[in-house]
PDB file of C-alpha atoms in Angstrom:
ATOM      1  CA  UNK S  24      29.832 -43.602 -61.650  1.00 60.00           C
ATOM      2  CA  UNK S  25      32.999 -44.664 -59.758  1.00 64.00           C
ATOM      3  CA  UNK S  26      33.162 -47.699 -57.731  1.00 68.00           C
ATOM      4  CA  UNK S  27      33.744 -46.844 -54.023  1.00 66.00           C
ATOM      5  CA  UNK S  28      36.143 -48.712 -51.404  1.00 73.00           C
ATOM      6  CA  UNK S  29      37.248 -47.833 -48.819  1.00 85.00           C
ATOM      7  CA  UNK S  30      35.722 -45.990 -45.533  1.00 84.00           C
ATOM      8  CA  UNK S  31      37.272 -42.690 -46.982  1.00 90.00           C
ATOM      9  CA  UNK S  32      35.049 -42.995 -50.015  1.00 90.00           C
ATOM     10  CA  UNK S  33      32.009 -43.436 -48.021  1.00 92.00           C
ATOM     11  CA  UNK S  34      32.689 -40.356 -46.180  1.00 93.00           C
ATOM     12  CA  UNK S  35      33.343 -38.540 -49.115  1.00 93.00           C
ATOM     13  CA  UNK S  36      30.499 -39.093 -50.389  1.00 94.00           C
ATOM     14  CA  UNK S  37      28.196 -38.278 -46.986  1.00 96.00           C
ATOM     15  CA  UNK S  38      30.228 -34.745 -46.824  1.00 96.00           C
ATOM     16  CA  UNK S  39      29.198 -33.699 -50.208  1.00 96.00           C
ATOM     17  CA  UNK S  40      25.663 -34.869 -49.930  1.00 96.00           C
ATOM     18  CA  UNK S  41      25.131 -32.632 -46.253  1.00 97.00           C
ATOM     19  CA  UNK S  42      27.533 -30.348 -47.545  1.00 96.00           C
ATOM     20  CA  UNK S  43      25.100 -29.698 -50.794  1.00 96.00           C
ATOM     21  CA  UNK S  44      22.079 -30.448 -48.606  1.00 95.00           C
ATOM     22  CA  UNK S  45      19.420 -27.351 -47.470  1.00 93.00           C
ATOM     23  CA  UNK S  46      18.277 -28.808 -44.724  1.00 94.00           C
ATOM     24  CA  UNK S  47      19.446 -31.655 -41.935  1.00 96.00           C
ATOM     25  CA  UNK S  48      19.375 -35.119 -43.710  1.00 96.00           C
ATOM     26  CA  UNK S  49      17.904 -38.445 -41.734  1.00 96.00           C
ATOM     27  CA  UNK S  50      19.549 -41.340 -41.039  1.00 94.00           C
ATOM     28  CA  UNK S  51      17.286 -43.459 -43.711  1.00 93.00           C
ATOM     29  CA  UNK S  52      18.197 -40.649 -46.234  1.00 94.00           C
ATOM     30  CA  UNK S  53      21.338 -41.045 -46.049  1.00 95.00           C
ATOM     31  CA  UNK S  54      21.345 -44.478 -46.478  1.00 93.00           C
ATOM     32  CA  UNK S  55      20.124 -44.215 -49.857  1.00 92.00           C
ATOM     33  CA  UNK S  56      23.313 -42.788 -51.073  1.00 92.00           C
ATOM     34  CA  UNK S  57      24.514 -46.242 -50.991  1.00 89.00           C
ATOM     35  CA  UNK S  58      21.426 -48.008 -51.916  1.00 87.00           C
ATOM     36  CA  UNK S  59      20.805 -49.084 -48.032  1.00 77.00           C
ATOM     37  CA  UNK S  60      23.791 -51.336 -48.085  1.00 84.00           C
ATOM     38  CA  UNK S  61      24.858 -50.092 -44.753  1.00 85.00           C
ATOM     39  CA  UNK S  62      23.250 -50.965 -41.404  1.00 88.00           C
ATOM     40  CA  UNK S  63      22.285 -47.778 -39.584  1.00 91.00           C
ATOM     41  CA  UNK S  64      25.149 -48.406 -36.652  1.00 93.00           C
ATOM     42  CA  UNK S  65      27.605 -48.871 -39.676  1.00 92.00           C
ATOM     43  CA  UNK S  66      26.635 -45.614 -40.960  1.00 94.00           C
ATOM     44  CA  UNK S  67      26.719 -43.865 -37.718  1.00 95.00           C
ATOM     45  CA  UNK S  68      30.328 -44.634 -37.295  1.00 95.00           C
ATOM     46  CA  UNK S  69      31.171 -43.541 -40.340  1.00 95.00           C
ATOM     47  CA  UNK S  70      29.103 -40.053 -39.225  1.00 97.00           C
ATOM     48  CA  UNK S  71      31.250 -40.250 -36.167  1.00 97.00           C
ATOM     49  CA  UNK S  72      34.296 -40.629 -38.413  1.00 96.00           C
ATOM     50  CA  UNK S  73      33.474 -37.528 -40.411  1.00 97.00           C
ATOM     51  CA  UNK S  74      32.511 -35.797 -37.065  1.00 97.00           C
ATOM     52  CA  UNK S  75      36.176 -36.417 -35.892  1.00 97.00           C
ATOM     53  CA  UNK S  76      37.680 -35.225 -39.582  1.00 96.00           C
ATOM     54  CA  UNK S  77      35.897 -31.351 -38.951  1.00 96.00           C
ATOM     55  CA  UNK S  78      36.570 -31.639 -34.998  1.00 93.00           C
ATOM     56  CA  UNK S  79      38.942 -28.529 -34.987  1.00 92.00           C
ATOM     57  CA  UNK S  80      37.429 -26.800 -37.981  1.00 95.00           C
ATOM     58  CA  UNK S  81      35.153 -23.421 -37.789  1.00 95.00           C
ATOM     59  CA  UNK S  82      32.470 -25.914 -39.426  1.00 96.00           C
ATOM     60  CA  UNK S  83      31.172 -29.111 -37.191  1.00 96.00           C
ATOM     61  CA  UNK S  84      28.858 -31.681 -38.097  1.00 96.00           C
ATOM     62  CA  UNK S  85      25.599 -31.951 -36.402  1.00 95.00           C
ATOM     63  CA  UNK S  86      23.297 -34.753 -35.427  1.00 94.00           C
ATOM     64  CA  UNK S  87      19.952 -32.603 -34.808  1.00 94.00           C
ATOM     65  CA  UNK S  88      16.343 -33.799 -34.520  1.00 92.00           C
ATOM     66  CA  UNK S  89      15.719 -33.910 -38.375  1.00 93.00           C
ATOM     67  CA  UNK S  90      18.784 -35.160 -39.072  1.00 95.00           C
ATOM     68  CA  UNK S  91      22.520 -34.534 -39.816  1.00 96.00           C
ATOM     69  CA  UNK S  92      23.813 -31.360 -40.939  1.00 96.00           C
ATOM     70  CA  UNK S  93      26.744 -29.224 -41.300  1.00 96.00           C
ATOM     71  CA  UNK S  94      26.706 -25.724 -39.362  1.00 95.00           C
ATOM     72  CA  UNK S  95      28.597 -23.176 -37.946  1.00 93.00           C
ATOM     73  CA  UNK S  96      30.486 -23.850 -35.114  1.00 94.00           C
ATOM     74  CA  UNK S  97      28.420 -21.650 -32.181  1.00 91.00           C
ATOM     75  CA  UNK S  98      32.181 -19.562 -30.917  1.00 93.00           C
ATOM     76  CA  UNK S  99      31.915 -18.682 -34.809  1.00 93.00           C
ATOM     77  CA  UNK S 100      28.267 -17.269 -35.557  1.00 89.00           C
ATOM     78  CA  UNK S 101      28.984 -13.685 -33.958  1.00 89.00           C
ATOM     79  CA  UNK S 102      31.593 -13.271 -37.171  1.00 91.00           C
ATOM     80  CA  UNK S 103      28.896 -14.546 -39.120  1.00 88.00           C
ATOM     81  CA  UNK S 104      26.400 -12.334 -38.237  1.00 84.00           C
ATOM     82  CA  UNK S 105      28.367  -9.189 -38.829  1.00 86.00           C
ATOM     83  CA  UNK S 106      28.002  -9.599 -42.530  1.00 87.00           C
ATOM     84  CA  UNK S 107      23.604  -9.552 -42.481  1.00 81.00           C
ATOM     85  CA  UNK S 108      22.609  -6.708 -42.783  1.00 76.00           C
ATOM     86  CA  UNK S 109      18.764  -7.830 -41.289  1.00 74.00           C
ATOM     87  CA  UNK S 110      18.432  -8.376 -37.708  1.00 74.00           C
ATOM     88  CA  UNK S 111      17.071 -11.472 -36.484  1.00 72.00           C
ATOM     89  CA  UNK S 112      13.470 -11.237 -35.631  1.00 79.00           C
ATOM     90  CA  UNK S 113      12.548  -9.894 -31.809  1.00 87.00           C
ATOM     91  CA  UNK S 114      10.260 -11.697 -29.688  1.00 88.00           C
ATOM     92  CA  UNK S 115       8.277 -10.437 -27.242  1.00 90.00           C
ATOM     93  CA  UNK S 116       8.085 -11.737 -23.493  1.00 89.00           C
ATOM     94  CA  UNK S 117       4.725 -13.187 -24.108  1.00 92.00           C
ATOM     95  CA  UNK S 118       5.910 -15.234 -27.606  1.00 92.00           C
ATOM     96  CA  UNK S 119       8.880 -16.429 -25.328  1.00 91.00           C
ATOM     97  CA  UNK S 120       7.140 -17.646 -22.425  1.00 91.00           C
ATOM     98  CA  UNK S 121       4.291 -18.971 -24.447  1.00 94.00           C
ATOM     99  CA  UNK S 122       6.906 -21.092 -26.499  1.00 94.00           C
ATOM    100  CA  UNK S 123       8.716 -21.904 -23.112  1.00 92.00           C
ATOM    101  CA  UNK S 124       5.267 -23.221 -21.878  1.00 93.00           C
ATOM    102  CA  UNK S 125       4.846 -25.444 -24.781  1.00 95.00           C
ATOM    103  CA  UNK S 126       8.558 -26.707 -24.928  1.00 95.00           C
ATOM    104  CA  UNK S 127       8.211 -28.087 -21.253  1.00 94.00           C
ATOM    105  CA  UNK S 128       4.377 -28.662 -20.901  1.00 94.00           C
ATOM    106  CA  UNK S 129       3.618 -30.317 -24.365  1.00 93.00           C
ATOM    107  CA  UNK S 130       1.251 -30.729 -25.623  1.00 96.00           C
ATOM    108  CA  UNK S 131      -1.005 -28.511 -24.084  1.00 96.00           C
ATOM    109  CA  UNK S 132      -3.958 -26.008 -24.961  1.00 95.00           C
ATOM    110  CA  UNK S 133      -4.219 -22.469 -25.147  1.00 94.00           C
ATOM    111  CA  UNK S 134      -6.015 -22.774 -22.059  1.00 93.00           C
ATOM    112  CA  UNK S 135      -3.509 -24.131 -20.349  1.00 94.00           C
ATOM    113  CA  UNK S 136      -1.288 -21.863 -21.230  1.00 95.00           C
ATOM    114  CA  UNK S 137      -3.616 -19.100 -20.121  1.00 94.00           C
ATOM    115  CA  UNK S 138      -3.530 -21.040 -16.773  1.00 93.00           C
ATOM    116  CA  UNK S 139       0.044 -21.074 -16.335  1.00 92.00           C
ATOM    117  CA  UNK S 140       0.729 -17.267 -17.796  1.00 91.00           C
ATOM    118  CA  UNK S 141      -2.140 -16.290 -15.592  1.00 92.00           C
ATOM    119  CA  UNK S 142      -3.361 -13.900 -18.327  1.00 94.00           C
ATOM    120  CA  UNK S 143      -5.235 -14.454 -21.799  1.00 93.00           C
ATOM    121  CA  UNK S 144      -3.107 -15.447 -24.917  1.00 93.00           C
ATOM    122  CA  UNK S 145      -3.680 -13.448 -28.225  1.00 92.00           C
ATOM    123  CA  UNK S 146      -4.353 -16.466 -31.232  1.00 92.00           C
ATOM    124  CA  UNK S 147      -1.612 -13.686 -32.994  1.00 94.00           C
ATOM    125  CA  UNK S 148       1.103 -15.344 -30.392  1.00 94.00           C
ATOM    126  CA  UNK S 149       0.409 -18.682 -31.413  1.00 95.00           C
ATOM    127  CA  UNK S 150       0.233 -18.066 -35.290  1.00 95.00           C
ATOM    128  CA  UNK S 151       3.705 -16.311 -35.083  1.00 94.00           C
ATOM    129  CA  UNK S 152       5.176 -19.446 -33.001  1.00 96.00           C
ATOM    130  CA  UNK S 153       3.391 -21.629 -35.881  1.00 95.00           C
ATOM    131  CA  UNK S 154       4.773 -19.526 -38.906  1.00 94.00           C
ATOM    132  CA  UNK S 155       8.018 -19.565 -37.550  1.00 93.00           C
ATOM    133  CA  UNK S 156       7.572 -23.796 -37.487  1.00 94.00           C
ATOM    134  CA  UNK S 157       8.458 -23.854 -34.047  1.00 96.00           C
ATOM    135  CA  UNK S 158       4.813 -25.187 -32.940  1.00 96.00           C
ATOM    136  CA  UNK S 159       2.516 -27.076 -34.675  1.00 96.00           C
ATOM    137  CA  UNK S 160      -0.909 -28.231 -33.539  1.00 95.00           C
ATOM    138  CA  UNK S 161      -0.726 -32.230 -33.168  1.00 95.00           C
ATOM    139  CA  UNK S 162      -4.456 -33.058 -32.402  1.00 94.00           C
ATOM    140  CA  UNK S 163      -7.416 -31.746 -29.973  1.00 95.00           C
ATOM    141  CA  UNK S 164      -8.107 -32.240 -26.317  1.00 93.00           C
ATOM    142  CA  UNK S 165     -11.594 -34.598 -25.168  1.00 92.00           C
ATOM    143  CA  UNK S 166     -12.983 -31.747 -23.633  1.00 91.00           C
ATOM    144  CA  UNK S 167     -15.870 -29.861 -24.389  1.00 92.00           C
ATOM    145  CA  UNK S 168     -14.623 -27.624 -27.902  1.00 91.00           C
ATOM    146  CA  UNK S 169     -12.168 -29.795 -28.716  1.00 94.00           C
ATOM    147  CA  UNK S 170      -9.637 -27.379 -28.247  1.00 94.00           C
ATOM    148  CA  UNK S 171      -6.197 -27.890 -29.921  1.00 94.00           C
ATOM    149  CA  UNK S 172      -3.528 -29.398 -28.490  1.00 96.00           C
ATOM    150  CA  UNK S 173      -0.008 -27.759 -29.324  1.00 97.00           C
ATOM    151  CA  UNK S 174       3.224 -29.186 -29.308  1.00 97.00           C
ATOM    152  CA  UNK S 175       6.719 -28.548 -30.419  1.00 96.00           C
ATOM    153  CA  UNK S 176       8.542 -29.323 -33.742  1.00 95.00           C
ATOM    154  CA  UNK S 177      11.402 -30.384 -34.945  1.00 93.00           C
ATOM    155  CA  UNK S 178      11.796 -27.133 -36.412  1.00 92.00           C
ATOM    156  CA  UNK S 179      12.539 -26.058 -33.159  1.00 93.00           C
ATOM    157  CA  UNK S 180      14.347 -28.381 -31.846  1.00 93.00           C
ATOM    158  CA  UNK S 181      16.998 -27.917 -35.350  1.00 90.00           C
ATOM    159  CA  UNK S 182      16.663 -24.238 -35.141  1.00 88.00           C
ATOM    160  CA  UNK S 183      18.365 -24.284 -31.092  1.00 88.00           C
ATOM    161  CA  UNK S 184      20.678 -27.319 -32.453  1.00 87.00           C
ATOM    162  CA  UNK S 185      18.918 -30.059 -30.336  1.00 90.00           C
ATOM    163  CA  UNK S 186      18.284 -33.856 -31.135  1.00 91.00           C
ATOM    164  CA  UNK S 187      15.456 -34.261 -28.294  1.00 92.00           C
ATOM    165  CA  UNK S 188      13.353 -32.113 -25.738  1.00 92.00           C
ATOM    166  CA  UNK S 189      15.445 -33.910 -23.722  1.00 92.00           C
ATOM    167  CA  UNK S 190      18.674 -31.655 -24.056  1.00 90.00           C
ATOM    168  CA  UNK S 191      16.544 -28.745 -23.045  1.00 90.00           C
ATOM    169  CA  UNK S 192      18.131 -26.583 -19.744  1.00 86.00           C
ATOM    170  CA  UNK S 193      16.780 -27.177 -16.679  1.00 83.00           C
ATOM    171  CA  UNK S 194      13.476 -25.298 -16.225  1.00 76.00           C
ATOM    172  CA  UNK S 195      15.145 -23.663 -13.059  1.00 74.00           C
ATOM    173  CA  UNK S 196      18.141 -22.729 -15.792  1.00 71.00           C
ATOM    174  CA  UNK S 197      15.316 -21.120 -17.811  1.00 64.00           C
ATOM    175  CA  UNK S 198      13.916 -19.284 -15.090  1.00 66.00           C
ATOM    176  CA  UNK S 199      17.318 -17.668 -14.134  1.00 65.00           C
ATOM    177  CA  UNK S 200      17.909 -16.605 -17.648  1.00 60.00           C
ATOM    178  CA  UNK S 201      14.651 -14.774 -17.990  1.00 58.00           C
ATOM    179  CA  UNK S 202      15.556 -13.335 -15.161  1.00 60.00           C
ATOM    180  CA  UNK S 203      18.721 -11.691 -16.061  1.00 56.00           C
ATOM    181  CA  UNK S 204      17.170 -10.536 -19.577  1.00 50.00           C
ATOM    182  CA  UNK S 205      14.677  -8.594 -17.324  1.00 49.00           C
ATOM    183  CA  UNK S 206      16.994  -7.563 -15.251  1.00 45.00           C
ATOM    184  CA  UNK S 207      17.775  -3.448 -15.215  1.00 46.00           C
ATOM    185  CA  UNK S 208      21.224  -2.516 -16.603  1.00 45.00           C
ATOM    186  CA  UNK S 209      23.589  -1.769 -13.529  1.00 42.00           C
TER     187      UNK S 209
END
């Protein structure tokens, strides 16, 4: 194995580990590429270093909720998608604002989000938002039942290229969107 140096060795070596890797690598993960002789903040800078190496390529690097990963650039993905030949999976209305409910009410129970929809919610909504690994139940409510308590996961979160709940629009933003998607053509 060769001995490494310099900075630009380091970063060689992250780039080919989340270039190889499936799925977003954490922090403590990566730090086992150099048997945890780094501090977290010095291996952050280096990220930020290899951040600024792919800043004006069609590929960035991406600090997520699961971890870091290499993706496509967003102004890229509509190339992308023109060679997949499947269609991304529809949702309907009531997956969407079921999921939306979740995202800015967690955790909550299904009868909350009966409450909020203002109609009942098929268990077939929440299984798809769980199969998917966008929701997740993360423990039950002291009520009478014991009903479950749903939140979001990081699944999400990765999947809409977040790092926290926190970068979530506005819910006003929301609201306006789901507006215009219901909105008739002109």
């Amino acid at each position: 194995m060769q001995t490494l140096y310099t900075p630009e060795d380091f970063k060689r070596v992250l780039e080919t580990a989340l270039l190889a890797a499936t799925e977003p690598l954490p922090l403590a993960e990566l730090k086992r590429l150099f048997d945890d002789e780094f501090d977290d903040d010095t291996l952050r800078s280096l990220l930020a270093d290899l951040r600024a190496d792919w800043h004006d390529r069609g590929v960035e690097l991406a600090q997520l909720a699961s971890g870091w990963r290499f993706q496509t650039r967003p102004e890229f993905q509509p190339y992308l998608d023109r060679m997949k030949n499947e269609r991304p999976p529809k949702y309907s209305r009531a997956v969407m604002e079921t999921l939306a409910i979740i995202a800015y009410r967690q955790p909550v129970t299904r009868g909350d989000i009966e409450d909020i929809r203002g109609v009942a919610v098929s268990p077939n909504i929440l299984k798809t938002l769980e199969s998917r690994g966008w929701i997740d139940a993360v423990g039950h409510r002291d009520a009478p039942g014991r009903p479950a308590l749903y939140a979001t996961t990081k699944t999400f979160l990765d999947d809409l290229g977040l790092r926290s709940l926190a970068e979530l629009p506005p819910l006003a933003e929301l609201e306006r969107i789901m507006e215009t998607v219901d909105a008739p053509p002109a």
